[in-house]
Backbone as numpy.savetxt, mean C-alpha at the origin, in Angstrom:
# Nx Ny Nz CAx CAy CAz Cx Cy Cz
-14.93 -5.93 -20.82 -14.38 -4.56 -20.74 -12.96 -4.63 -20.20
-12.02 -4.01 -20.90 -10.61 -4.06 -20.55 -10.17 -2.69 -20.05
-9.52 -2.67 -18.91 -8.97 -1.43 -18.36 -7.46 -1.49 -18.42
-6.84 -0.48 -19.00 -5.39 -0.43 -19.11 -4.80 -0.02 -17.75
-3.87 -0.82 -17.25 -3.19 -0.50 -16.00 -1.94 0.32 -16.32
-1.95 1.58 -15.90 -0.86 2.49 -16.25 0.25 2.42 -15.21
1.40 2.98 -15.58 2.59 2.95 -14.72 2.60 4.13 -13.77
3.31 3.95 -12.66 3.57 5.06 -11.74 5.03 5.45 -11.88
5.29 6.74 -12.08 6.65 7.26 -12.21 7.10 7.77 -10.84
8.14 7.13 -10.27 8.71 7.55 -9.00 10.00 8.32 -9.26
10.12 9.51 -8.72 11.32 10.33 -8.90 11.91 10.61 -7.52
13.08 10.03 -7.24 13.73 10.16 -5.94 15.02 10.97 -5.98
15.61 11.13 -7.17 16.87 11.86 -7.28 16.66 13.32 -6.94
17.38 13.80 -5.92 17.21 15.17 -5.46 17.67 16.17 -6.54
17.01 17.32 -6.55 17.24 18.39 -7.53 16.73 18.03 -8.93
15.94 16.97 -9.04 15.37 16.63 -10.35 14.30 17.65 -10.74
14.11 17.77 -12.06 13.08 18.66 -12.58 12.28 17.87 -13.62
10.96 17.87 -13.46 10.09 17.11 -14.36 9.30 18.12 -15.19
9.33 17.95 -16.50 8.64 18.90 -17.37 7.93 18.18 -18.50
7.12 18.95 -19.22 6.36 18.42 -20.35 7.06 18.76 -21.65
7.22 17.77 -22.53 7.79 17.98 -23.86 6.83 17.34 -24.86
5.96 18.19 -25.46 4.90 17.71 -26.33 4.04 16.71 -25.55
3.99 15.45 -25.94 3.17 14.46 -25.25 4.04 13.49 -24.46
5.17 13.97 -23.98 6.06 13.13 -23.17 6.43 13.84 -21.88
6.80 13.04 -20.90 7.30 13.54 -19.63 8.82 13.40 -19.63
9.51 14.49 -19.34 10.98 14.50 -19.32 11.45 14.75 -17.89
12.39 13.93 -17.44 13.02 14.12 -16.12 14.45 14.58 -16.36
14.80 15.72 -15.76 16.15 16.26 -15.91 16.83 16.35 -14.54
18.12 16.07 -14.52 18.93 16.23 -13.32 20.11 17.12 -13.69
20.19 18.28 -13.04 21.24 19.27 -13.32 21.27 19.61 -14.81
20.09 19.77 -15.40 19.98 20.18 -16.79 20.13 19.08 -17.81
20.52 17.88 -17.38 20.71 16.76 -18.31 19.49 15.85 -18.29
19.00 15.49 -19.47 17.84 14.62 -19.57 18.22 13.19 -19.16
17.48 12.64 -18.19 17.77 11.28 -17.72 16.66 10.30 -18.07
15.47 10.82 -18.39 14.34 9.94 -18.70 13.32 10.68 -19.53
12.72 9.99 -20.48 11.64 10.57 -21.28 10.65 9.45 -21.60
9.39 9.65 -21.17 8.36 8.61 -21.37 7.09 9.27 -21.89
6.31 8.56 -22.71 5.03 9.10 -23.19 4.07 9.31 -22.02
3.39 10.44 -22.00 2.52 10.76 -20.88 1.33 9.81 -20.80
0.90 9.24 -21.94 -0.27 8.36 -21.90 0.05 6.99 -21.31
1.33 6.73 -21.01 1.71 5.49 -20.32 1.73 5.65 -18.80
1.50 6.87 -18.31 1.67 7.17 -16.88 0.32 7.41 -16.21
0.12 6.77 -15.07 -1.11 6.96 -14.31 -0.91 7.83 -13.09
0.35 7.97 -12.62 0.63 8.80 -11.45 2.11 9.16 -11.44
2.43 10.31 -10.86 3.80 10.76 -10.66 4.01 10.95 -9.16
5.03 10.30 -8.61 5.32 10.39 -7.18 6.71 10.99 -7.01
6.81 12.07 -6.23 8.07 12.79 -6.05 8.50 12.77 -4.58
9.78 12.57 -4.35 10.33 12.50 -3.00 11.34 13.62 -2.79
11.13 14.41 -1.73 12.11 15.42 -1.38 12.13 16.59 -2.34
13.35 17.06 -2.65 13.54 18.27 -3.46 13.45 17.91 -4.93
12.23 17.70 -5.42 11.97 17.42 -6.82 10.93 18.43 -7.30
11.17 19.05 -8.44 10.28 20.09 -8.95 9.53 19.59 -10.18
8.35 20.17 -10.40 7.54 19.82 -11.57 7.08 21.12 -12.23
7.08 21.16 -13.55 6.70 22.38 -14.25 5.19 22.61 -14.13
4.76 23.87 -14.10 3.31 24.16 -14.03 2.55 23.59 -15.21
3.16 23.57 -16.40 2.48 23.05 -17.59 2.23 21.54 -17.46
3.23 20.82 -16.94 3.04 19.38 -16.75 2.01 19.12 -15.66
2.05 19.92 -14.59 1.08 19.74 -13.51 -0.34 19.96 -14.03
-0.53 21.00 -14.84 -1.85 21.26 -15.42 -2.29 20.14 -16.34
-1.36 19.62 -17.13 -1.67 18.52 -18.05 -2.10 17.28 -17.26
-1.39 17.00 -16.19 -1.71 15.83 -15.37 -3.09 15.96 -14.75
-3.40 17.15 -14.23 -4.70 17.37 -13.61 -5.82 17.19 -14.63
-5.61 17.70 -15.84 -6.64 17.60 -16.88 -6.84 16.17 -17.37
-5.77 15.38 -17.34 -5.85 14.00 -17.85 -6.07 12.97 -16.76
-6.29 13.42 -15.53 -6.57 12.48 -14.45 -5.35 11.74 -13.94
-4.16 12.31 -14.14 -2.92 11.70 -13.65 -2.62 12.29 -12.27
-2.55 11.46 -11.25 -2.29 11.94 -9.90 -0.83 12.38 -9.76
-0.63 13.47 -9.05 0.72 13.95 -8.73 0.83 13.98 -7.21
1.80 13.25 -6.66 1.89 13.04 -5.22 3.26 13.47 -4.73
3.29 14.21 -3.62 4.53 14.68 -3.02 4.78 13.97 -1.69
6.01 13.46 -1.51 6.50 12.97 -0.22 7.73 13.79 0.15
8.03 13.85 1.45 9.30 14.47 1.81 10.43 13.47 1.60
11.67 13.87 1.87 12.82 13.01 1.60 12.83 11.75 2.45
12.03 11.74 3.54 11.98 10.58 4.43 10.78 9.69 4.15
10.03 10.01 3.08 8.91 9.17 2.69 7.60 9.51 3.36
7.51 10.66 4.05 6.25 11.06 4.68 5.38 11.79 3.66
4.12 11.42 3.60 3.19 11.99 2.64 2.98 13.48 2.93
3.01 14.30 1.86 2.82 15.74 2.00 1.53 16.22 1.34
1.36 15.90 0.06 0.21 16.44 -0.67 -0.05 15.61 -1.92
-1.22 15.87 -2.49 -1.61 15.14 -3.69 -2.49 16.04 -4.54
-2.23 16.08 -5.84 -3.02 16.90 -6.76 -3.83 16.00 -7.67
-5.12 16.26 -7.75 -6.00 15.50 -8.64 -6.89 16.47 -9.39
-7.49 15.98 -10.44 -8.39 16.80 -11.24 -9.80 16.83 -10.68
-10.74 17.26 -11.52 -12.14 17.36 -11.11 -12.72 15.98 -10.79
-13.73 15.97 -9.94 -14.40 14.72 -9.58 -15.12 14.16 -10.78
-14.92 12.86 -11.01 -15.60 12.23 -12.13 -16.19 10.90 -11.68
-16.62 10.10 -12.62 -17.18 8.80 -12.28 -18.69 8.87 -12.17
-19.26 7.79 -11.66 -20.70 7.61 -11.62 -21.24 8.06 -10.26
-22.05 9.10 -10.23 -22.60 9.60 -8.97 -23.50 8.56 -8.31
-24.16 7.73 -9.12 -25.02 6.68 -8.56 -24.19 5.62 -7.84
-22.98 5.39 -8.35 -22.08 4.45 -7.68 -21.67 4.99 -6.32
-21.33 6.27 -6.25 -20.95 6.87 -4.97 -22.14 6.91 -4.01
-23.34 7.14 -4.55 -24.54 7.14 -3.70 -24.75 5.76 -3.08
-24.60 4.73 -3.90 -24.74 3.37 -3.37 -23.67 3.07 -2.33
-22.46 3.59 -2.55 -21.37 3.39 -1.59 -21.73 4.01 -0.24
-22.32 5.18 -0.25 -22.72 5.85 0.99 -23.88 5.11 1.67
-24.82 4.62 0.87 -25.99 3.95 1.44 -25.61 2.66 2.17
-24.53 2.03 1.76 -24.10 0.80 2.43 -23.76 1.03 3.90
-23.41 2.27 4.25 -23.08 2.57 5.64 -24.27 2.39 6.56
-25.49 2.38 6.01 -26.70 2.22 6.81 -27.08 0.74 6.95
-26.37 -0.15 6.30 -26.70 -1.58 6.35 -25.54 -2.33 7.01
-25.65 -2.60 8.30 -24.56 -3.21 9.05 -24.21 -4.61 8.52
-25.21 -5.35 8.09 -24.96 -6.70 7.60 -24.10 -6.68 6.34
-24.43 -5.77 5.41 -23.65 -5.68 4.18 -22.25 -5.11 4.46
-22.17 -4.16 5.38 -20.86 -3.62 5.76 -19.97 -4.72 6.31
-20.54 -5.56 7.18 -19.77 -6.65 7.77 -19.31 -7.63 6.69
-20.16 -7.91 5.72 -19.80 -8.84 4.65 -18.64 -8.28 3.82
-18.72 -7.00 3.45 -17.65 -6.40 2.64 -16.35 -6.35 3.44
-16.44 -5.92 4.71 -15.25 -5.84 5.55 -14.62 -7.21 5.74
-15.45 -8.25 5.84 -14.91 -9.60 6.03 -14.11 -10.06 4.82
-14.47 -9.57 3.62 -13.72 -9.94 2.41 -12.32 -9.32 2.44
-12.22 -8.10 2.94 -10.90 -7.47 3.07 -10.03 -8.25 4.07
-10.61 -8.63 5.20 -9.86 -9.36 6.22 -9.47 -10.73 5.71
-10.39 -11.40 5.03 -10.09 -12.73 4.48 -8.93 -12.67 3.49
-8.95 -11.66 2.60 -7.86 -11.52 1.63 -6.53 -11.27 2.30
-6.54 -10.44 3.35 -5.30 -10.14 4.06 -4.73 -11.39 4.73
-5.59 -12.16 5.41 -5.11 -13.35 6.11 -4.63 -14.41 5.12
-5.35 -14.58 4.03 -4.93 -15.57 3.02 -3.57 -15.22 2.43
-3.34 -13.94 2.17 -2.05 -13.54 1.61 -0.95 -13.61 2.66
-1.28 -13.35 3.93 -0.30 -13.53 5.00 0.11 -14.99 5.08
-0.87 -15.86 5.01 -0.62 -17.30 5.03 0.25 -17.71 3.84
-0.01 -17.12 2.67 0.76 -17.45 1.47 2.23 -17.06 1.63
2.48 -15.90 2.25 3.87 -15.45 2.48 4.60 -16.45 3.38
3.94 -16.92 4.44 4.57 -17.88 5.35 4.77 -19.24 4.69
3.81 -19.66 3.88 3.95 -20.95 3.19 5.09 -20.91 2.19
5.27 -19.80 1.53 6.41 -19.66 0.61 7.72 -19.77 1.38
7.77 -19.15 2.56 8.97 -19.22 3.39 9.22 -20.65 3.87
8.17 -21.41 4.11 8.33 -22.81 4.52 9.05 -23.61 3.44
8.74 -23.29 2.17 9.41 -23.98 1.05 10.85 -23.51 0.89
11.07 -22.20 1.09 12.40 -21.65 0.88 13.36 -21.94 2.04
12.81 -22.01 3.26 13.65 -22.20 4.45 13.15 -23.41 5.24
13.50 -24.62 4.82 12.98 -25.84 5.46 13.27 -25.91 6.96
14.37 -25.29 7.40 14.71 -25.35 8.82 13.71 -24.57 9.68
12.93 -23.68 9.05 11.93 -22.91 9.78 10.53 -23.52 9.65
10.44 -24.67 9.02 9.13 -25.23 8.68 8.24 -25.44 9.91
8.79 -26.06 10.96 7.98 -26.36 12.14 7.44 -25.07 12.77
8.30 -24.05 12.86 7.89 -22.78 13.45 6.80 -22.11 12.63
6.99 -22.09 11.32 6.03 -21.41 10.45 4.74 -22.20 10.29
4.84 -23.50 10.35 3.66 -24.35 10.19 2.64 -24.07 11.29
3.13 -23.84 12.49 2.24 -23.52 13.60 1.51 -22.20 13.34
2.23 -21.22 12.81 1.60 -19.93 12.51 0.57 -20.07 11.41
0.86 -20.89 10.39 -0.10 -21.12 9.30 -1.38 -21.74 9.84
-1.26 -22.68 10.77 -2.45 -23.31 11.36 -3.29 -22.28 12.11
-2.63 -21.38 12.81 -3.37 -20.33 13.53 -4.08 -19.39 12.57
-3.44 -19.09 11.43 -4.09 -18.25 10.43 -5.28 -18.98 9.81
-5.15 -20.28 9.59 -6.29 -21.07 9.10 -7.47 -20.97 10.06
-7.19 -21.04 11.34 -8.26 -20.93 12.33 -8.90 -19.55 12.28
-8.09 -18.52 12.08 -8.64 -17.16 11.96 -9.55 -17.05 10.74
-9.17 -17.69 9.65 -10.03 -17.68 8.46 -11.37 -18.34 8.75
-11.35 -19.42 9.49 -12.61 -20.09 9.84 -13.45 -19.25 10.79
-12.80 -18.44 11.58 -13.52 -17.62 12.55 -14.19 -16.39 11.94
-13.77 -16.00 10.74 -14.31 -14.78 10.13 -15.82 -14.85 9.99
-16.31 -15.97 9.49 -17.74 -16.11 9.26 -18.57 -16.20 10.53
-17.94 -16.36 11.68 -18.67 -16.51 12.95 -18.89 -15.17 13.65
-18.32 -14.09 13.11 -18.40 -12.80 13.78 -19.68 -12.08 13.38
-20.28 -11.40 14.35 -21.57 -10.73 14.10 -21.46 -9.21 14.13
-20.29 -8.68 14.50 -20.11 -7.22 14.51 -18.75 -6.87 13.91
-18.61 -5.61 13.53 -17.34 -5.15 12.97 -16.22 -5.20 14.01
-16.54 -4.89 15.25 -15.51 -4.94 16.30 -14.99 -6.36 16.49
-15.88 -7.35 16.44 -15.45 -8.74 16.55 -14.57 -9.12 15.36
-14.96 -8.66 14.17 -14.16 -8.95 12.98 -12.78 -8.30 13.09
-12.74 -7.07 13.59 -11.45 -6.40 13.77 -10.59 -7.15 14.78
-11.23 -7.78 15.77 -10.48 -8.59 16.72 -9.82 -9.78 16.06
-10.53 -10.44 15.14 -9.95 -11.56 14.38 -8.78 -11.07 13.54
-8.96 -9.93 12.88 -7.88 -9.37 12.05 -6.66 -9.02 12.89
-6.89 -8.44 14.06 -5.78 -8.07 14.93 -5.01 -9.28 15.43
-5.75 -10.34 15.79 -5.07 -11.56 16.25 -4.26 -12.19 15.13
-4.84 -12.25 13.92 -4.12 -12.83 12.79 -2.86 -12.02 12.48
-2.94 -10.69 12.59 -1.76 -9.85 12.34 -0.67 -10.13 13.36
-1.05 -10.30 14.62 -0.05 -10.58 15.65 0.63 -11.92 15.41
-0.13 -12.92 14.97 0.44 -14.24 14.65 1.43 -14.10 13.49
1.01 -13.38 12.47 1.84 -13.22 11.27 3.14 -12.50 11.59
3.07 -11.41 12.34 4.28 -10.65 12.62 5.18 -11.33 13.64
4.64 -12.22 14.47 5.50 -13.01 15.34 6.40 -13.93 14.52
5.88 -14.40 13.38 6.66 -15.28 12.50 7.51 -14.50 11.52
7.23 -13.21 11.36 7.89 -12.40 10.33 9.39 -12.31 10.55
9.82 -12.25 11.81 11.25 -12.10 12.10 12.06 -13.26 11.52
11.49 -14.45 11.48 12.23 -15.61 10.96 12.40 -15.57 9.45
11.73 -14.64 8.78 11.86 -14.51 7.32 13.02 -13.61 6.93
13.59 -12.89 7.89 14.75 -12.02 7.64 16.01 -12.86 7.75
16.73 -13.01 6.65 17.84 -13.96 6.58 19.21 -13.30 6.57
19.30 -12.05 6.14 20.61 -11.39 6.00 20.72 -10.27 7.03
21.11 -10.63 8.24 21.19 -9.64 9.30 22.22 -10.06 10.34
23.49 -10.15 9.91 24.53 -10.64 10.80 24.76 -9.73 12.00
24.65 -8.40 11.81 24.96 -7.48 12.90 23.73 -7.02 13.67
22.55 -7.58 13.35 21.35 -7.25 14.08 20.71 -5.92 13.72
21.20 -5.27 12.66 20.65 -3.97 12.28 19.18 -4.09 11.88
18.81 -5.19 11.22 17.44 -5.40 10.79 16.67 -6.33 11.73
17.02 -6.28 12.99 16.29 -7.09 13.98 14.84 -6.63 14.05
13.92 -7.60 14.13 12.49 -7.28 14.17 11.85 -8.09 15.28
11.10 -7.41 16.15 10.42 -8.12 17.23 8.91 -7.95 17.18
8.46 -6.73 16.93 7.02 -6.47 16.91 6.72 -5.34 15.93
5.56 -5.37 15.33 5.15 -4.33 14.42 4.83 -3.06 15.19
5.48 -1.94 14.83 5.24 -0.66 15.48 5.08 0.41 14.41
4.29 1.43 14.74 4.05 2.54 13.81 3.73 3.80 14.60
3.80 4.93 13.90 3.53 6.25 14.49 4.28 6.48 15.80
5.60 6.49 15.85 6.48 6.21 14.71 6.96 4.76 14.71
7.45 4.29 13.57 8.11 2.98 13.56 9.40 3.04 14.36
9.67 1.98 15.16 10.76 2.05 16.13 12.05 1.38 15.68
12.08 0.83 14.49 13.31 0.19 14.02 13.32 0.23 12.49
14.47 -0.09 11.85 14.56 0.02 10.40 13.54 -0.82 9.63
13.25 -2.04 10.11 12.29 -2.89 9.39 10.91 -2.27 9.43
10.48 -1.80 10.60 9.18 -1.15 10.69 9.12 0.11 9.85
10.22 0.85 9.77 10.26 2.04 8.93 10.08 1.67 7.46
10.73 0.60 7.03 10.59 0.14 5.64 9.17 -0.31 5.35
8.57 -1.04 6.29 7.19 -1.50 6.11 6.23 -0.32 6.01
6.37 0.66 6.90 5.49 1.82 6.89 5.64 2.61 5.59
6.87 2.72 5.12 7.13 3.43 3.87 6.45 2.72 2.69
6.59 1.40 2.64 5.96 0.62 1.57 4.43 0.71 1.65
3.89 0.65 2.87 2.44 0.76 3.03 1.94 2.13 2.59
2.71 3.17 2.86 2.30 4.52 2.48 2.19 4.66 0.96
3.19 4.13 0.25 3.16 4.19 -1.21 1.99 3.36 -1.74
1.80 2.17 -1.19 0.73 1.29 -1.63 -0.64 1.92 -1.38
-0.79 2.61 -0.26 -2.06 3.26 0.05 -2.38 4.35 -0.97
-1.38 5.12 -1.36 -1.63 6.17 -2.36 -2.03 5.56 -3.70
-1.44 4.42 -4.06 -1.83 3.74 -5.29 -3.28 3.26 -5.21
-3.68 2.75 -4.05 -5.06 2.28 -3.87 -6.04 3.44 -3.93
-5.68 4.57 -3.32 -6.54 5.75 -3.38 -6.71 6.21 -4.82
-5.62 6.22 -5.57 -5.70 6.62 -6.99 -6.60 5.67 -7.77
-6.49 4.37 -7.50 -7.32 3.39 -8.20 -8.80 3.59 -7.87
-9.11 3.87 -6.61 -10.50 4.09 -6.21 -11.07 5.34 -6.87
-10.29 6.42 -6.86 -10.78 7.65 -7.49 -10.92 7.47 -8.99
-10.06 6.63 -9.56 -10.10 6.39 -11.00 -11.38 5.72 -11.46
-12.02 4.95 -10.58 -13.28 4.28 -10.95 -14.49 4.98 -10.34
-14.26 6.16 -9.72 -15.38 6.96 -9.24 -15.84 6.68 -7.84
-15.07 5.94 -7.03 -15.44 5.67 -5.65 -14.84 6.71 -4.72
-15.46 6.91 -3.58 -14.98 7.87 -2.58 -14.00 7.15 -1.65
-12.71 7.50 -1.66 -11.73 6.77 -0.84 -11.97 6.91 0.66
-12.77 7.90 1.09 -12.97 8.11 2.52 -14.13 7.30 3.09
-14.95 6.72 2.25 -16.09 5.93 2.72 -15.71 4.46 2.72
-15.21 3.98 3.86 -14.79 2.59 3.99 -15.70 1.81 4.92
-15.38 0.53 5.10 -16.26 -0.36 5.85 -15.54 -1.11 6.96
-14.26 -1.37 6.81 -13.50 -2.03 7.86 -12.88 -1.00 8.80
-12.26 0.02 8.24 -11.66 1.08 9.04 -12.71 2.13 9.41
-12.63 2.64 10.64 -13.58 3.64 11.11 -13.47 4.92 10.29
-14.60 5.62 10.15 -14.63 6.87 9.40 -14.17 8.01 10.28
-13.22 8.80 9.75 -12.74 9.98 10.44 -12.44 11.05 9.39
-12.56 12.34 9.76 -12.26 13.39 8.78 -10.85 13.27 8.22
-10.74 13.28 6.91 -9.43 13.23 6.25 -8.83 11.84 6.15
-9.48 10.83 6.68 -8.93 9.48 6.68 -9.45 8.71 5.46
-8.57 8.20 4.60 -9.01 7.45 3.42 -9.41 6.02 3.79
-10.54 5.87 4.46 -10.91 4.57 5.05 -11.02 3.46 4.00
-11.64 3.74 2.85 -11.75 2.70 1.84 -10.39 2.39 1.23
-9.54 3.39 1.09 -8.18 3.14 0.62 -7.44 2.23 1.57
-7.61 2.44 2.89 -6.97 1.59 3.89 -7.59 0.20 3.90
-8.91 0.12 3.66 -9.55 -1.20 3.53 -8.91 -1.99 2.40
-8.79 -1.34 1.26 -8.30 -2.01 0.06 -6.85 -2.44 0.20
-6.04 -1.62 0.86 -4.61 -1.92 0.95 -4.34 -3.13 1.85
-5.28 -3.46 2.76 -5.04 -4.58 3.68 -4.70 -5.86 2.94
-5.42 -6.14 1.89 -5.21 -7.39 1.15 -3.83 -7.44 0.49
-3.30 -6.26 0.15 -2.04 -6.22 -0.59 -0.80 -6.08 0.30
-1.01 -5.77 1.58 0.13 -5.57 2.47 1.11 -6.76 2.47
0.64 -7.98 2.79 1.61 -9.08 2.91 2.31 -9.42 1.59
1.50 -9.56 0.53 2.06 -10.11 -0.69 2.88 -9.12 -1.49
2.54 -7.84 -1.42 3.28 -6.84 -2.17 4.29 -6.11 -1.29
3.82 -5.44 -0.24 4.71 -4.60 0.57 5.67 -5.43 1.42
5.15 -6.41 2.16 6.01 -7.18 3.07 7.05 -7.98 2.30
6.64 -8.65 1.25 7.59 -9.43 0.46 8.62 -8.54 -0.22
8.20 -7.35 -0.63 9.13 -6.40 -1.24 10.22 -6.00 -0.24
9.81 -5.67 0.99 10.77 -5.27 2.02 11.70 -6.44 2.35
11.15 -7.64 2.48 11.97 -8.82 2.78 12.99 -9.06 1.67
12.57 -8.90 0.43 13.48 -9.12 -0.70 14.63 -8.12 -0.66
14.33 -6.85 -0.40 15.39 -5.84 -0.33 16.40 -6.16 0.77
15.91 -6.60 1.92 16.80 -6.90 3.04 17.61 -8.16 2.77
16.94 -9.21 2.33 17.62 -10.50 2.15 18.58 -10.50 0.97
18.36 -9.63 0.01 19.31 -9.51 -1.11 20.40 -8.48 -0.83
20.38 -7.93 0.37 21.35 -6.92 0.79 21.31 -5.66 -0.08
20.10 -5.34 -0.53 19.93 -4.12 -1.31 19.62 -2.92 -0.41
19.41 -3.18 0.88 19.30 -2.15 1.89 20.44 -2.29 2.87
20.97 -1.18 3.32 22.07 -1.22 4.26 22.01 0.02 5.15
22.85 0.02 6.18 22.92 1.18 7.05 23.47 2.37 6.28
22.96 3.55 6.62 23.45 4.79 5.98 24.78 5.17 6.59
């Protein structure tokens, strides 16, 4: 069975207007057409700041299962429009029943943690090849991540597993600063991972990338009929997309972190 992976349309240009033209999506800026794509190639539309969408296109997206997501100009999530609930109710029932089986919950959660640590290790190993002068420093961090991977199977509770994940994250982010290569004036200095709020430009970029990635994971889960709020690694809370956050853990290092590092090291980000 083959599933087509559709594109996400990101619109950041302020005062843009997105409308429907037959079976295509048209993006206009100050009345001039800047982009036109077939709607069947799009899986989600993400808008930042002062971007408008026509009611007809919004209705079409809802009917066809295309997510429409709003962020403010600073990248903070505002709202999301989706269509009617679909998918397999038996699948969602099984997802809920897993919450009553601690052993199975621990096994599923351990797979998320294992994927995250393995990808964190991969990011550091790539840096060891690219920056030989940092090899000794990074090699020590890789060894500590290897130990964390071995420790995953020894944990008997979710809290113990979360402790392994937290330690591995601290090891990874201690080494993360050495991966930033283009920062002569210290603007992109990084010491520790911080959030709510992020305390420096690098943390702000990471949080922004994680936010976008989380929305993509939520869309993917809803697309196959799973409930994004029923997760196994992250605690359940009203309004919290726990399964979406579980899923995004594996992709943080390899997609979001490397993306942010690439933008900084290629000097594609700068002070405003």
